Amino acid sequence: MSEALAAPLSDADATIQSMDDASPTKWHLAHTTWFWETFLLRDHLTGYRLWREDWPYLFNSYYEAEGERHARSRRGMLARPSLADILTWREHVTQAMAPLFGREELGDLIELGIAHEQQHQELLLTDIKHALFQNPLGPSMWTEHPEIPHRSAGKGNWSEHPGGITPIGHRGPGFAFDNECPRHRVLLEPFALADDLVTNGEWRAFIDDGGYRAPSLWLSDGWAWVQREGIAGPLYWRGDEAFTHCGWQKRDEQAPVTHISYYEADAFACWAGARLPTEFEWEAAAATRDALAGNQLDRAGPPLPQGTGELFGDCWQFTRSAYLPYPRFRAAEGAVGEYNGKFMSGQFVLKGASCATPRGHSRSTYRNFFYPHHRWQFTGLRLAKDA
Amino acid sequence: MSEALAAPLSDADATIQSMDDASPTKWHLAHTTWFWETFLLRDHLTGYRLWREDWPYLFNSYYEAEGERHARSRRGMLARPSLADILTWREHVTQAMAPLFGREELGDLIELGIAHEQQHQELLLTDIKHALFQNPLGPSMWTEHPEIPHRSAGKGNWSEHPGGITPIGHRGPGFAFDNECPRHRVLLEPFALADDLVTNGEWRAFIDDGGYRAPSLWLSDGWAWVQREGIAGPLYWRGDEAFTHCGWQKRDEQAPVTHISYYEADAFACWAGARLPTEFEWEAAAATRDALAGNQLDRAGPPLPQGTGELFGDCWQFTRSAYLPYPRFRAAEGAVGEYNGKFMSGQFVLKGASCATPRGHSRSTYRNFFYPHHRWQFTGLRLAKDA
Amino acid sequence: MSEALAAPLSDADATIQSMDDASPTKWHLAHTTWFWETFLLRDHLTGYRLWREDWPYLFNSYYEAEGERHARSRRGMLARPSLADILTWREHVTQAMAPLFGREELGDLIELGIAHEQQHQELLLTDIKHALFQNPLGPSMWTEHPEIPHRSAGKGNWSEHPGGITPIGHRGPGFAFDNECPRHRVLLEPFALADDLVTNGEWRAFIDDGGYRAPSLWLSDGWAWVQREGIAGPLYWRGDEAFTHCGWQKRDEQAPVTHISYYEADAFACWAGARLPTEFEWEAAAATRDALAGNQLDRAGPPLPQGTGELFGDCWQFTRSAYLPYPRFRAAEGAVGEYNGKFMSGQFVLKGASCATPRGHSRSTYRNFFYPHHRWQFTGLRLAKDA
Amino acid sequence: MSEALAAPLSDADATIQSMDDASPTKWHLAHTTWFWETFLLRDHLTGYRLWREDWPYLFNSYYEAEGERHARSRRGMLARPSLADILTWREHVTQAMAPLFGREELGDLIELGIAHEQQHQELLLTDIKHALFQNPLGPSMWTEHPEIPHRSAGKGNWSEHPGGITPIGHRGPGFAFDNECPRHRVLLEPFALADDLVTNGEWRAFIDDGGYRAPSLWLSDGWAWVQREGIAGPLYWRGDEAFTHCGWQKRDEQAPVTHISYYEADAFACWAGARLPTEFEWEAAAATRDALAGNQLDRAGPPLPQGTGELFGDCWQFTRSAYLPYPRFRAAEGAVGEYNGKFMSGQFVLKGASCATPRGHSRSTYRNFFYPHHRWQFTGLRLAKDA
């Protein structure tokens, strides 16, 4: 599946890196392979020999416990190994994995490997989009538009929630990241959540009303960022077009706005006389809906048609909650313990899932996280207010 | 009182700026004067004329609603006006304020002005300490040591708290900042809080155990900061000495460690097998103690002798809570609404008060906030653990 | 011929850019094609239509008269057009050029186009070497070593020159760049020039003697550069190996040292009790040798075996002359006038030719130029002294 | 005399540093005192004890042979020692010097000390001007304008020079820096030099004609600098005013333009259809004039009335000559050998003297030097052309 995403790309497409935050397509394919090879094959398959002794140095992302590694900012220098070489390695590793799938004690680690692979599938898409965007020719990798959030605008309704003591975090069974645990209780005030995501058309109104020029709407760090970077609209906007995996396309004003930063989301909410929800409010609302709808939360992913009011599948939705550990949180043992916990400063939690999230990957307890200036993910917003 | 702090300083001492985060002594004196002149005299005293028409541009800190201002990073270029000129202005403003003190409708604003003045008194002390530290001669501004946290080491006891639903935030009466409001309820798990602050001696053990070289102890951003800045100990440490307002002094290993960043505090806690408290845990514990001790929370400030287990008066204590709005938070109207709310991203809450905090300024609901790499304040830590 | 240099490279190899000073292989091929298409076909072939209307924006290097262009630092983002697309374009342009070769009035411009192409052949080689060097795998593009300067160490002889009034600059006939003109007279003091280039072995002695740690040997800017960048040896050195187009290879201590900066060359000369020659001394010495040897100066290029004392074909040799206009210099008319003249500040002149210079490209009046910190060219040095 | 320049300044004025290139007034006074104390008193007066053991670390500028020193960029942090403390030290050193003035073998070193002091007098003035300029209040240090070049506009005449072999460099007797030596011969083509400096009015015409927006007029590095820094006129211009030591003043359009960079001077000359002279042309022209006028070259300095055609006393005049060693140049022995030679890369030579140069300091062989982007000196230009 990861290979399928890379299929329309040339070796050169798959090699370039547009910024430190983004990685080359090739690197994503190699890094996820490294993850399987390291934490499953090397650690658990007797007699397994590394495909190449010097590749782990290249494809370890940030696991300090796994030793020194190639600098993140220089991943775009890896013209070698080629895309074909990496695909060969992937095939080798995939086959070598076969005997491990039946081993029950490895179940959690394998599920982690799958979730990890899925996360990198989304990153692969957002990173290559950013890379193609650098090219003045406006190249495309697809001829249709599966990645554009396409939910039509709603009716502006709000769903109220009575607040109270609410369970938060993963209950199980099923896989969840360590940062979704342990399940615990949170006390909420009554609140309301918008049924719909904010749309491109609503964002246009914010711009036209001088939203990017009014410091009173902005957080102090956000205003400094707007001034320093000359921000005047969402990433990927140009006139009435937006850049997509299919090149420059006319923007749909009814579709959810995306590729905005936390700073922008917060300023918009302020301008709209509302606020962003907390991660707990979002999760409580999702649990309520879940209870009403039966257990069908997990419908993320591009192929599914989206109806009004969907929580998943259009954009990741900023919350005003900082990404911090839940009470009694414990990181996993070993190198995989570096997966989530060490990033718990300076970032904000996003809930939901985007059009680029693999179907079945997200859930209502899922905690995605990015820095407040990040925009290259499919980020959007859903307003909240006090009830 | 602010003038008294500047009394040992020359015009030159009061002019220099050591980094963007710190301001010159003179600027603090002028900025607080500007605050009174702008928000009280100009806005509320009929016929008041500004002392100098072009000084507000120099001494507005960050109030966008008050217009353009001198760049923060260039405050050290203001050799003029002189310290004497600013003191003359202060005297003028102080006298002009007299008729306003009786006006009841201005009470809140005047209390804000006083709290603002007190905050800048602490900043004045921490900023001039940083400025003097730049000088290889190691100059001093005092001959005694009132600013060194001097609590003797405790017995390593922990106070348990049962958790449960706890009121958080200012109840009134009395002054509080808008960010302490509104009072609301938070649900806590049982926890324990150390009676004592971590000491220099304990920090020495952390260093000796390789704490600054073990990435597994650190947040990802923290480890990057350690590597990039070459951090190997608290700010102001040199051998067995520490830099103080009295120059270089032998360090007291029994005294609380101070001038550490959030990253360091978090890594230390990890090394110690504990964690940092949340701001809610800290406040709940303080409220409990308060209830036991009668209503004497407010004992911050250098002159008071400190007993074991004091919450206030040694160091600001990092919490693991991000600085975010309380439920139903509303910023104040007008320019003073920029006081707190717009800083609610990227920073962490500190509780308590330091040896440099004016007596009577802090309280258990007080929320101080700094970025996780900041160290020039009197910052320390108190450990917490799950109970 | 340019195509032959790129033959061992993949599309990905040809796409990456290792630093602002270096360009991707693909970009070199495209830029030289753009040069032919723009200044010859577009301007002089009636009815010629641009291959792609939006490619000139991508492949203009620095010709302001030709309008806006893609930022130099972002050339590595051009995964598209592919290497194959560019080769197709090159073939088209080459064929379209046929009718122009017979037009006498275009002779100078065509010669400039050829010289331009040759310069980019050398840059292509030095840039791809730098790009491959970034890869921890140490990849190679060739299996033999044509690019390593291979002259064996000489006998340490010096050739004296009596000085006096010397003609400097291109006399014609034959092609020369505008910066070699007009020919004029320079008055020289007597001097001596080393017959041999400084070798790796001699450079090793400089290092072993603490050359990189002795500020007294260095220009002030050079010493600051050494400190800031942590320079401790030539670019591409590692232990007793050097990085080459064939990967890491054992260094030949008898071969000329290369990939050094002006700062290093100057410090070495100081350490050796000598100095660098001026460009005029070098040219005068070359003219003398030329007169003795008949007219065979032009032997630059990898295939030729080199004897002791060769001026061309090993390394470009730093002179202590700043790159400045000759008396009565006039830049060419039109956009091609931006070729040389506008770079006449801050750079130093290098004479000779390197093992990567196309055979027949250089001559004794040739003035190559780089900034004093540049090291990625095949730069070396020949000592001079007063006679 | 240096003290007199600092007389109108407060301790705070004398402490601040506006950029890395500029030093505080106090530092200049201390550094020149250090020079006397180190190279004369310490090295040559038996039994002399340093005034303060830890001050040399603060006030050594760049003499590597004298050991480590306070970072240049942090000179503005030295609120201590105070201006008064430094003046006390100066008095002590001045008195201690008395016995050395009669010692003939120290004559050269004493002359160097005097020349050094004079250079810092000029730097003190240009640095404090830049520092005061940072202040939005536009403060002044004088009430009259001695520092403004005040020569009235000339008649646009050119003086021709026949070229030929010309002696260049200091002949003696009398003091000269090592970089003016040895005297040697240079062969010049015929040229003409403008009698007058370019004026503010002429520069206004250059601006009005779009000079700062026409890349064809600029060196490549210069154009990049214009774009990056947003340069649109000389430093210190604002509308029809210029900032001076007396604050903002109406600009005299007849006075020589000043505070321009080499890049600007070169672009102006290009726009004017002329060029900058070489340092050799300038010196040859000065020698000719000198021969005609008798031996009165040395008329630099503010108090002297200036007639049309003066070479000295208005502005330093950019030449197109890079600052490089003369043939057979040898730096002086010892630490003072670091005075000039180590700066011979990347800078351009300026000739003449400015209104801020102490009277008697300059001469026709004098070689001042700055980087091509520097503007805070009193820099101007005199055009040249081929004859």
JSON list of C-alpha atoms in Angstrom, two decimals, chain A residues 75-202:
[
{"chain": "A", "resi": 75, "resn": "ARG", "atom": "CA", "xyz": [17.62, 13.46, 4.01]},
{"chain": "A", "resi": 76, "resn": "GLY", "atom": "CA", "xyz": [17.23, 15.03, 0.60]},
{"chain": "A", "resi": 77, "resn": "MET", "atom": "CA", "xyz": [20.87, 14.26, -0.16]},
{"chain": "A", "resi": 78, "resn": "LEU", "atom": "CA", "xyz": [20.23, 10.53, -0.37]},
{"chain": "A", "resi": 79, "resn": "ALA", "atom": "CA", "xyz": [20.06, 10.01, -4.13]},
{"chain": "A", "resi": 80, "resn": "ARG", "atom": "CA", "xyz": [21.35, 6.55, -3.24]},
{"chain": "A", "resi": 81, "resn": "PRO", "atom": "CA", "xyz": [19.99, 4.04, -2.51]},
{"chain": "A", "resi": 82, "resn": "SER", "atom": "CA", "xyz": [17.57, 4.40, -5.38]},
{"chain": "A", "resi": 83, "resn": "LEU", "atom": "CA", "xyz": [13.83, 4.02, -5.13]},
{"chain": "A", "resi": 84, "resn": "ALA", "atom": "CA", "xyz": [14.13, 0.65, -6.84]},
{"chain": "A", "resi": 85, "resn": "ASP", "atom": "CA", "xyz": [16.76, -0.49, -4.31]},
{"chain": "A", "resi": 86, "resn": "ILE", "atom": "CA", "xyz": [14.48, 0.46, -1.47]},
{"chain": "A", "resi": 87, "resn": "LEU", "atom": "CA", "xyz": [11.51, -1.32, -2.98]},
{"chain": "A", "resi": 88, "resn": "THR", "atom": "CA", "xyz": [13.64, -4.44, -3.29]},
{"chain": "A", "resi": 89, "resn": "TRP", "atom": "CA", "xyz": [14.55, -4.14, 0.38]},
{"chain": "A", "resi": 90, "resn": "ARG", "atom": "CA", "xyz": [10.89, -3.67, 1.30]},
{"chain": "A", "resi": 91, "resn": "GLU", "atom": "CA", "xyz": [9.96, -6.82, -0.53]},
{"chain": "A", "resi": 92, "resn": "HIS", "atom": "CA", "xyz": [12.70, -8.73, 1.23]},
{"chain": "A", "resi": 93, "resn": "VAL", "atom": "CA", "xyz": [11.60, -7.48, 4.62]},
{"chain": "A", "resi": 94, "resn": "THR", "atom": "CA", "xyz": [7.94, -8.13, 3.92]},
{"chain": "A", "resi": 95, "resn": "GLN", "atom": "CA", "xyz": [8.72, -11.73, 3.09]},
{"chain": "A", "resi": 96, "resn": "ALA", "atom": "CA", "xyz": [11.04, -12.13, 6.05]},
{"chain": "A", "resi": 97, "resn": "MET", "atom": "CA", "xyz": [8.24, -10.95, 8.31]},
{"chain": "A", "resi": 98, "resn": "ALA", "atom": "CA", "xyz": [5.97, -13.87, 7.44]},
{"chain": "A", "resi": 99, "resn": "PRO", "atom": "CA", "xyz": [7.04, -16.21, 10.26]},
{"chain": "A", "resi": 100, "resn": "LEU", "atom": "CA", "xyz": [6.57, -13.47, 12.85]},
{"chain": "A", "resi": 101, "resn": "PHE", "atom": "CA", "xyz": [2.94, -12.74, 12.18]},
{"chain": "A", "resi": 102, "resn": "GLY", "atom": "CA", "xyz": [1.79, -15.82, 13.99]},
{"chain": "A", "resi": 103, "resn": "ARG", "atom": "CA", "xyz": [3.70, -15.11, 17.18]},
{"chain": "A", "resi": 104, "resn": "GLU", "atom": "CA", "xyz": [1.26, -13.87, 19.74]},
{"chain": "A", "resi": 105, "resn": "GLU", "atom": "CA", "xyz": [3.80, -12.17, 21.96]},
{"chain": "A", "resi": 106, "resn": "LEU", "atom": "CA", "xyz": [4.71, -9.91, 19.02]},
{"chain": "A", "resi": 107, "resn": "GLY", "atom": "CA", "xyz": [1.13, -8.87, 18.39]},
{"chain": "A", "resi": 108, "resn": "ASP", "atom": "CA", "xyz": [1.40, -5.45, 19.99]},
{"chain": "A", "resi": 109, "resn": "LEU", "atom": "CA", "xyz": [4.66, -4.67, 18.27]},
{"chain": "A", "resi": 110, "resn": "ILE", "atom": "CA", "xyz": [3.26, -5.69, 14.91]},
{"chain": "A", "resi": 111, "resn": "GLU", "atom": "CA", "xyz": [0.21, -3.55, 15.43]},
{"chain": "A", "resi": 112, "resn": "LEU", "atom": "CA", "xyz": [2.53, -0.69, 16.28]},
{"chain": "A", "resi": 113, "resn": "GLY", "atom": "CA", "xyz": [4.44, -1.37, 13.08]},
{"chain": "A", "resi": 114, "resn": "ILE", "atom": "CA", "xyz": [1.24, -1.21, 11.08]},
{"chain": "A", "resi": 115, "resn": "ALA", "atom": "CA", "xyz": [0.11, 2.00, 12.75]},
{"chain": "A", "resi": 116, "resn": "HIS", "atom": "CA", "xyz": [3.57, 3.44, 12.16]},
{"chain": "A", "resi": 117, "resn": "GLU", "atom": "CA", "xyz": [3.39, 2.48, 8.51]},
{"chain": "A", "resi": 118, "resn": "GLN", "atom": "CA", "xyz": [0.00, 4.16, 8.22]},
{"chain": "A", "resi": 119, "resn": "GLN", "atom": "CA", "xyz": [1.23, 7.35, 9.80]},
{"chain": "A", "resi": 120, "resn": "HIS", "atom": "CA", "xyz": [4.06, 7.50, 7.30]},
{"chain": "A", "resi": 121, "resn": "GLN", "atom": "CA", "xyz": [1.62, 6.92, 4.46]},
{"chain": "A", "resi": 122, "resn": "GLU", "atom": "CA", "xyz": [-0.07, 10.15, 5.43]},
{"chain": "A", "resi": 123, "resn": "LEU", "atom": "CA", "xyz": [3.24, 11.95, 5.90]},
{"chain": "A", "resi": 124, "resn": "LEU", "atom": "CA", "xyz": [4.42, 10.65, 2.56]},
{"chain": "A", "resi": 125, "resn": "LEU", "atom": "CA", "xyz": [1.42, 12.32, 0.93]},
{"chain": "A", "resi": 126, "resn": "THR", "atom": "CA", "xyz": [1.72, 15.62, 2.76]},
{"chain": "A", "resi": 127, "resn": "ASP", "atom": "CA", "xyz": [5.48, 15.75, 2.27]},
{"chain": "A", "resi": 128, "resn": "ILE", "atom": "CA", "xyz": [5.44, 15.04, -1.46]},
{"chain": "A", "resi": 129, "resn": "LYS", "atom": "CA", "xyz": [2.67, 17.60, -1.87]},
{"chain": "A", "resi": 130, "resn": "HIS", "atom": "CA", "xyz": [4.93, 20.18, -0.25]},
{"chain": "A", "resi": 131, "resn": "ALA", "atom": "CA", "xyz": [7.84, 19.11, -2.41]},
{"chain": "A", "resi": 132, "resn": "LEU", "atom": "CA", "xyz": [5.90, 19.34, -5.67]},
{"chain": "A", "resi": 133, "resn": "PHE", "atom": "CA", "xyz": [4.58, 22.74, -4.57]},
{"chain": "A", "resi": 134, "resn": "GLN", "atom": "CA", "xyz": [8.16, 24.11, -4.63]},
{"chain": "A", "resi": 135, "resn": "ASN", "atom": "CA", "xyz": [8.29, 23.60, -8.36]},
{"chain": "A", "resi": 136, "resn": "PRO", "atom": "CA", "xyz": [7.15, 26.64, -10.36]},
{"chain": "A", "resi": 137, "resn": "LEU", "atom": "CA", "xyz": [5.80, 24.27, -13.00]},
{"chain": "A", "resi": 138, "resn": "GLY", "atom": "CA", "xyz": [3.11, 23.14, -10.54]},
{"chain": "A", "resi": 139, "resn": "PRO", "atom": "CA", "xyz": [3.53, 19.42, -11.25]},
{"chain": "A", "resi": 140, "resn": "SER", "atom": "CA", "xyz": [0.98, 16.80, -10.30]},
{"chain": "A", "resi": 141, "resn": "MET", "atom": "CA", "xyz": [1.26, 13.17, -9.22]},
{"chain": "A", "resi": 142, "resn": "TRP", "atom": "CA", "xyz": [-2.36, 12.21, -9.80]},
{"chain": "A", "resi": 143, "resn": "THR", "atom": "CA", "xyz": [-4.90, 13.19, -12.41]},
{"chain": "A", "resi": 144, "resn": "GLU", "atom": "CA", "xyz": [-7.91, 13.03, -10.10]},
{"chain": "A", "resi": 145, "resn": "HIS", "atom": "CA", "xyz": [-8.38, 14.65, -6.70]},
{"chain": "A", "resi": 146, "resn": "PRO", "atom": "CA", "xyz": [-8.89, 12.11, -4.00]},
{"chain": "A", "resi": 147, "resn": "GLU", "atom": "CA", "xyz": [-7.02, 14.16, -1.47]},
{"chain": "A", "resi": 148, "resn": "ILE", "atom": "CA", "xyz": [-9.18, 17.25, -1.44]},
{"chain": "A", "resi": 149, "resn": "PRO", "atom": "CA", "xyz": [-11.60, 17.44, 1.45]},
{"chain": "A", "resi": 150, "resn": "HIS", "atom": "CA", "xyz": [-14.89, 17.43, -0.33]},
{"chain": "A", "resi": 151, "resn": "ARG", "atom": "CA", "xyz": [-17.60, 17.63, 2.24]},
{"chain": "A", "resi": 152, "resn": "SER", "atom": "CA", "xyz": [-20.22, 20.14, 1.20]},
{"chain": "A", "resi": 153, "resn": "ALA", "atom": "CA", "xyz": [-20.98, 23.01, 3.51]},
{"chain": "A", "resi": 154, "resn": "GLY", "atom": "CA", "xyz": [-23.43, 22.31, 6.27]},
{"chain": "A", "resi": 155, "resn": "LYS", "atom": "CA", "xyz": [-26.20, 24.26, 7.86]},
{"chain": "A", "resi": 156, "resn": "GLY", "atom": "CA", "xyz": [-24.24, 25.90, 10.61]},
{"chain": "A", "resi": 157, "resn": "ASN", "atom": "CA", "xyz": [-25.72, 23.79, 13.37]},
{"chain": "A", "resi": 158, "resn": "TRP", "atom": "CA", "xyz": [-24.19, 23.29, 16.77]},
{"chain": "A", "resi": 159, "resn": "SER", "atom": "CA", "xyz": [-24.41, 20.15, 18.87]},
{"chain": "A", "resi": 160, "resn": "GLU", "atom": "CA", "xyz": [-24.60, 20.76, 22.60]},
{"chain": "A", "resi": 161, "resn": "HIS", "atom": "CA", "xyz": [-22.97, 18.62, 25.20]},
{"chain": "A", "resi": 162, "resn": "PRO", "atom": "CA", "xyz": [-23.91, 18.79, 28.87]},
{"chain": "A", "resi": 163, "resn": "GLY", "atom": "CA", "xyz": [-20.38, 18.42, 30.19]},
{"chain": "A", "resi": 164, "resn": "GLY", "atom": "CA", "xyz": [-19.80, 16.52, 33.42]},
{"chain": "A", "resi": 165, "resn": "ILE", "atom": "CA", "xyz": [-17.36, 13.79, 34.26]},
{"chain": "A", "resi": 166, "resn": "THR", "atom": "CA", "xyz": [-16.28, 12.11, 31.07]},
{"chain": "A", "resi": 167, "resn": "PRO", "atom": "CA", "xyz": [-14.03, 9.15, 30.38]},
{"chain": "A", "resi": 168, "resn": "ILE", "atom": "CA", "xyz": [-11.08, 10.06, 28.19]},
{"chain": "A", "resi": 169, "resn": "GLY", "atom": "CA", "xyz": [-8.56, 7.79, 26.58]},
{"chain": "A", "resi": 170, "resn": "HIS", "atom": "CA", "xyz": [-8.43, 4.38, 25.06]},
{"chain": "A", "resi": 171, "resn": "ARG", "atom": "CA", "xyz": [-10.55, 1.68, 26.67]},
{"chain": "A", "resi": 172, "resn": "GLY", "atom": "CA", "xyz": [-9.60, -1.24, 24.50]},
{"chain": "A", "resi": 173, "resn": "PRO", "atom": "CA", "xyz": [-9.72, -3.77, 23.09]},
{"chain": "A", "resi": 174, "resn": "GLY", "atom": "CA", "xyz": [-7.83, -2.96, 19.93]},
{"chain": "A", "resi": 175, "resn": "PHE", "atom": "CA", "xyz": [-4.69, -1.10, 19.24]},
{"chain": "A", "resi": 176, "resn": "ALA", "atom": "CA", "xyz": [-3.94, 2.36, 20.59]},
{"chain": "A", "resi": 177, "resn": "PHE", "atom": "CA", "xyz": [-0.79, 4.37, 21.05]},
{"chain": "A", "resi": 178, "resn": "ASP", "atom": "CA", "xyz": [0.63, 4.77, 24.52]},
{"chain": "A", "resi": 179, "resn": "ASN", "atom": "CA", "xyz": [-0.26, 8.47, 24.49]},
{"chain": "A", "resi": 180, "resn": "GLU", "atom": "CA", "xyz": [-3.98, 7.59, 24.44]},
{"chain": "A", "resi": 181, "resn": "CYS", "atom": "CA", "xyz": [-3.61, 5.85, 27.75]},
{"chain": "A", "resi": 182, "resn": "PRO", "atom": "CA", "xyz": [-4.48, 5.38, 30.48]},
{"chain": "A", "resi": 183, "resn": "ARG", "atom": "CA", "xyz": [-8.18, 5.97, 30.28]},
{"chain": "A", "resi": 184, "resn": "HIS", "atom": "CA", "xyz": [-9.12, 8.45, 32.95]},
{"chain": "A", "resi": 185, "resn": "ARG", "atom": "CA", "xyz": [-11.86, 10.89, 33.89]},
{"chain": "A", "resi": 186, "resn": "VAL", "atom": "CA", "xyz": [-12.08, 14.56, 33.03]},
{"chain": "A", "resi": 187, "resn": "LEU", "atom": "CA", "xyz": [-14.60, 17.09, 34.28]},
{"chain": "A", "resi": 188, "resn": "LEU", "atom": "CA", "xyz": [-16.11, 19.21, 31.51]},
{"chain": "A", "resi": 189, "resn": "GLU", "atom": "CA", "xyz": [-18.26, 22.31, 31.53]},
{"chain": "A", "resi": 190, "resn": "PRO", "atom": "CA", "xyz": [-21.24, 22.32, 29.17]},
{"chain": "A", "resi": 191, "resn": "PHE", "atom": "CA", "xyz": [-20.22, 23.22, 25.62]},
{"chain": "A", "resi": 192, "resn": "ALA", "atom": "CA", "xyz": [-21.34, 23.12, 22.00]},
{"chain": "A", "resi": 193, "resn": "LEU", "atom": "CA", "xyz": [-19.44, 21.91, 18.98]},
{"chain": "A", "resi": 194, "resn": "ALA", "atom": "CA", "xyz": [-20.10, 22.96, 15.40]},
{"chain": "A", "resi": 195, "resn": "ASP", "atom": "CA", "xyz": [-21.47, 20.18, 13.24]},
{"chain": "A", "resi": 196, "resn": "ASP", "atom": "CA", "xyz": [-19.38, 21.36, 10.32]},
{"chain": "A", "resi": 197, "resn": "LEU", "atom": "CA", "xyz": [-15.82, 22.22, 9.65]},
{"chain": "A", "resi": 198, "resn": "VAL", "atom": "CA", "xyz": [-14.98, 25.79, 8.70]},
{"chain": "A", "resi": 199, "resn": "THR", "atom": "CA", "xyz": [-15.01, 26.12, 4.90]},
{"chain": "A", "resi": 200, "resn": "ASN", "atom": "CA", "xyz": [-12.84, 27.83, 2.34]},
{"chain": "A", "resi": 201, "resn": "GLY", "atom": "CA", "xyz": [-15.61, 30.32, 1.76]},
{"chain": "A", "resi": 202, "resn": "GLU", "atom": "CA", "xyz": [-15.78, 31.23, 5.43]}
]
